[in-house]
C-alpha cells in the first residue's frame, strides 16, 4: 500500500480508496450505484417513509433523492405511492428485489 508522505492521514486516504474500488465492483455486480446502498439500508428499517424524510436522514438534497429514487424505481428496487391528503408527498417502499 502506497501512502502519501507516510502519514496517518495518507493511510486513511489509501484505505478509503481501496474500499471505494472494492465496493464499486460489488455495486456493479448487483446493478446499483454507490449512493443507493445508503437509501436501501434506511428503507430496510423505515419502509414506507416519506421521501422528504429519506432525504433528511440520508443527508441528500431532495432533488438528488428524487433522481436516485427514479432510477431505483425503474430498476424495480422501490415503489412510490402518494400520501393521503398531500399530493406533493410520496411514500417509498422496498420491493422484494430491493430487500435482496
Backbone as JSON, one array per atom type, in Angstrom:
{
  "sequence": "XXXXXXXXXXXXXXXXXXXXXXXXXXXXXXXXXXXXXXXXXXXXXXXXXXXXXXXXXXXXXXXXXXXXXXXXXXXXXXXXXXXXXXXXXXXXXXXXXXXX",
  "N": [[0.86, -1.18, 0.0], [0.7, 2.11, -0.95], [1.49, 5.1, 0.6], [0.69, 8.51, 0.94], [3.21, 10.64, 1.7], [3.77, 9.07, 3.91], [2.07, 9.38, 6.14], [-0.41, 9.31, 8.75], [-2.86, 10.32, 7.9], [-2.55, 9.97, 5.18], [-2.59, 7.2, 5.07], [-5.25, 6.72, 5.81], [-6.58, 7.84, 3.59], [-5.65, 6.11, 1.59], [-6.72, 3.62, 2.41], [-9.43, 4.26, 2.31], [-9.72, 4.71, -0.45], [-9.17, 2.13, -1.46], [-11.33, 0.77, -0.36], [-13.52, 2.03, -1.64], [-13.01, 1.3, -4.33], [-13.27, -1.5, -4.18], [-15.93, -1.71, -3.31], [-17.22, -0.59, -5.52], [-16.93, -2.58, -7.47], [-18.56, -4.6, -6.41], [-21.04, -3.22, -6.31], [-21.48, -2.76, -9.04], [-21.85, -5.39, -9.86], [-24.31, -6.05, -8.75], [-25.91, -4.21, -9.86], [-26.31, -1.54, -8.81], [-25.87, 1.91, -7.87], [-23.21, 3.8, -6.24], [-24.48, 5.57, -4.38], [-26.9, 4.41, -3.69], [-26.97, 2.2, -1.77], [-27.08, 3.35, 0.82], [-29.63, 4.46, 0.86], [-31.19, 2.15, 0.49], [-30.53, 0.78, 2.85], [-31.6, 2.52, 4.8], [-34.32, 2.4, 4.13], [-34.81, -0.25, 4.69], [-35.24, -0.37, 7.41], [-37.12, 1.6, 7.72], [-39.37, 1.33, 6.07], [-41.73, 2.57, 3.78], [-41.48, 5.21, 4.43], [-41.69, 8.81, 4.18], [-40.66, 10.51, 1.28], [-39.29, 12.94, 1.67], [-38.34, 12.68, 4.32], [-36.51, 10.65, 3.92], [-34.57, 11.98, 2.42], [-33.61, 13.8, 4.36], [-32.59, 12.08, 6.41], [-30.68, 10.63, 5.02], [-28.93, 12.54, 4.33], [-29.09, 14.01, 1.9], [-29.84, 16.12, -0.91], [-33.2, 17.08, -1.64], [-33.85, 17.09, -4.42], [-31.84, 15.44, -5.44], [-32.48, 13.01, -4.21], [-34.93, 12.51, -5.43], [-34.11, 12.04, -8.06], [-32.37, 9.78, -7.75], [-34.18, 7.94, -6.65], [-35.94, 7.68, -8.78], [-34.39, 6.26, -10.64], [-33.96, 3.94, -9.12], [-36.57, 3.03, -8.9], [-37.19, 2.48, -11.57], [-35.52, 0.32, -11.95], [-36.68, -1.51, -10.35], [-36.29, -1.68, -7.57], [-37.6, -0.17, -5.67], [-40.89, 1.18, -4.86], [-43.06, 3.97, -5.28], [-45.64, 5.66, -3.58], [-48.49, 7.84, -3.46], [-49.08, 10.12, -0.73], [-51.82, 10.19, 1.45], [-54.02, 12.95, 1.41], [-52.0, 14.77, 0.76], [-50.79, 15.89, -1.97], [-48.25, 16.37, -2.92], [-46.39, 14.88, -1.51], [-44.7, 11.71, -1.22], [-44.68, 8.24, -0.4], [-42.14, 5.84, 0.17], [-41.37, 2.6, -0.73], [-39.8, -0.54, -0.24], [-39.22, -3.08, -2.66], [-39.41, -6.65, -3.23], [-37.1, -7.27, -4.64], [-35.54, -5.07, -3.93], [-35.18, -5.59, -1.21], [-33.52, -7.82, -1.27]],
  "CA": [[0.0, 0.0, 0.0], [1.47, 3.34, -1.06], [0.89, 6.18, 1.38], [1.17, 9.85, 0.66], [4.07, 11.21, 2.75], [3.84, 8.15, 5.06], [1.36, 9.94, 7.29], [-1.65, 8.63, 9.13], [-3.93, 10.78, 7.0], [-2.3, 9.3, 3.91], [-3.07, 5.82, 5.23], [-6.71, 6.77, 5.77], [-6.98, 8.06, 2.2], [-5.35, 4.89, 0.84], [-7.71, 2.6, 2.79], [-10.7, 4.71, 1.76], [-9.7, 4.46, -1.9], [-9.29, 0.69, -1.69], [-12.7, 0.41, -0.01], [-14.4, 2.51, -2.72], [-12.8, 0.47, -5.52], [-13.85, -2.82, -3.93], [-17.38, -1.54, -3.28], [-17.68, -0.33, -6.89], [-17.02, -3.87, -8.15], [-19.77, -5.26, -5.9], [-22.21, -2.46, -6.74], [-21.7, -3.05, -10.47], [-22.33, -6.77, -9.99], [-25.73, -6.11, -8.36], [-26.57, -3.14, -10.62], [-26.69, -0.36, -8.04], [-24.85, 2.95, -7.86], [-22.66, 3.98, -4.9], [-25.37, 6.29, -3.46], [-28.12, 3.68, -3.41], [-26.99, 1.36, -0.57], [-27.49, 4.14, 1.97], [-31.09, 4.57, 0.78], [-31.73, 0.82, 0.74], [-30.35, 0.48, 4.27], [-32.58, 3.3, 5.56], [-35.65, 1.87, 3.86], [-34.93, -1.56, 5.32], [-35.8, -0.19, 8.76], [-38.14, 2.66, 7.69], [-40.13, 1.11, 4.84], [-42.93, 3.39, 3.71], [-41.23, 6.57, 4.9], [-41.94, 9.88, 3.22], [-39.45, 10.81, 0.51], [-38.61, 14.08, 2.3], [-37.6, 12.15, 5.47], [-35.39, 9.9, 3.36], [-33.55, 12.98, 2.07], [-33.03, 14.32, 5.59], [-31.82, 11.06, 7.13], [-29.55, 10.18, 4.2], [-28.11, 13.73, 4.09], [-29.11, 14.28, 0.46], [-30.76, 17.16, -1.35], [-34.45, 16.49, -2.14], [-33.78, 16.85, -5.88], [-30.98, 14.27, -5.64], [-33.26, 11.84, -3.82], [-35.92, 12.29, -6.48], [-33.41, 11.45, -9.2], [-31.91, 8.44, -7.38], [-35.35, 7.08, -6.5], [-36.45, 7.39, -10.12], [-33.56, 5.18, -11.18], [-34.23, 2.73, -8.34], [-37.91, 2.58, -9.25], [-37.1, 1.9, -12.91], [-34.82, -0.97, -11.84], [-37.51, -2.42, -9.57], [-35.86, -1.78, -6.17], [-38.57, 0.52, -4.81], [-42.09, 1.76, -5.46], [-43.51, 5.17, -4.57], [-47.09, 5.84, -3.57], [-48.85, 9.16, -2.92], [-49.53, 10.22, 0.67], [-53.19, 10.7, 1.55], [-54.21, 14.36, 1.78], [-50.84, 15.6, 0.42], [-50.49, 15.5, -3.35], [-46.83, 16.55, -3.23], [-45.57, 13.91, -0.77], [-44.77, 10.32, -1.63], [-44.07, 7.23, 0.46], [-41.2, 4.99, -0.57], [-41.46, 1.22, -0.26], [-38.91, -1.52, -0.87], [-39.8, -4.26, -3.32], [-38.64, -7.85, -2.87], [-35.77, -7.1, -5.24], [-34.83, -4.11, -3.1], [-34.81, -6.25, 0.06], [-32.41, -8.73, -1.52]],
  "C": [[0.9, 1.23, 0.0], [0.77, 4.46, -0.32], [1.54, 7.5, 1.03], [1.93, 10.36, 1.87], [4.14, 10.35, 4.0], [3.19, 8.73, 6.31], [0.12, 9.12, 7.58], [-2.79, 9.04, 8.22], [-3.78, 10.15, 5.63], [-2.79, 7.86, 3.95], [-4.59, 5.77, 5.17], [-7.22, 6.96, 4.34], [-6.76, 6.8, 1.37], [-6.39, 3.8, 1.13], [-9.08, 2.98, 2.23], [-10.8, 4.45, 0.27], [-9.85, 2.98, -2.22], [-10.73, 0.23, -1.41], [-13.68, 0.82, -1.12], [-14.25, 1.66, -3.98], [-13.43, -0.92, -5.35], [-15.38, -2.74, -3.93], [-17.93, -1.34, -4.68], [-17.84, -1.64, -7.67], [-18.29, -4.6, -7.71], [-21.02, -4.55, -6.39], [-22.52, -2.72, -8.21], [-22.29, -4.44, -10.67], [-23.82, -6.88, -9.66], [-26.53, -4.96, -8.96], [-27.13, -2.02, -9.76], [-25.54, 0.64, -8.08], [-24.35, 3.15, -6.43], [-23.57, 4.71, -3.91], [-26.59, 5.5, -3.01], [-28.09, 2.79, -2.16], [-27.45, 2.1, 0.69], [-29.02, 4.26, 2.02], [-31.73, 3.22, 1.07], [-31.64, 0.45, 2.22], [-31.37, 1.24, 5.12], [-33.98, 2.74, 5.37], [-35.87, 0.5, 4.5], [-35.54, -1.45, 6.71], [-36.89, 0.88, 8.82], [-38.98, 2.55, 6.41], [-41.43, 1.91, 4.87], [-42.74, 4.81, 4.21], [-41.55, 7.57, 3.79], [-40.61, 10.25, 2.57], [-38.63, 11.94, 1.13], [-37.79, 13.61, 3.5], [-36.38, 11.36, 5.02], [-34.25, 10.85, 3.01], [-32.84, 13.49, 3.32], [-32.11, 13.29, 6.25], [-30.63, 10.53, 6.34], [-28.63, 11.34, 3.82], [-27.95, 14.02, 2.59], [-30.09, 15.41, 0.18], [-32.03, 16.49, -1.88], [-34.43, 16.19, -3.64], [-32.91, 15.63, -6.19], [-31.72, 12.99, -5.31], [-34.28, 11.5, -4.9], [-35.28, 11.6, -7.68], [-32.98, 10.01, -8.91], [-33.1, 7.48, -7.27], [-35.98, 6.74, -7.84], [-35.7, 6.24, -10.76], [-33.86, 3.87, -10.46], [-35.61, 2.16, -8.66], [-37.92, 1.91, -10.63], [-36.44, 0.52, -12.89], [-35.58, -1.96, -10.96], [-37.12, -2.58, -8.11], [-36.87, -1.17, -5.21], [-39.83, 0.84, -5.6], [-42.45, 2.99, -4.62], [-45.03, 5.26, -4.69], [-47.41, 7.21, -2.99], [-49.31, 9.05, -1.46], [-50.95, 10.78, 0.66], [-53.16, 12.16, 1.98], [-53.0, 15.25, 1.51], [-50.36, 15.18, -0.96], [-49.0, 15.6, -3.69], [-45.96, 15.47, -2.6], [-45.76, 12.5, -1.32], [-44.11, 9.43, -0.59], [-43.2, 6.34, -0.42], [-41.19, 3.61, 0.09], [-40.43, 0.36, -0.98], [-39.71, -2.61, -1.55], [-39.0, -5.48, -2.83], [-37.22, -7.76, -3.43], [-34.92, -6.15, -4.42], [-34.38, -4.71, -1.77], [-33.63, -7.19, -0.1], [-31.09, -7.99, -1.42]]
}
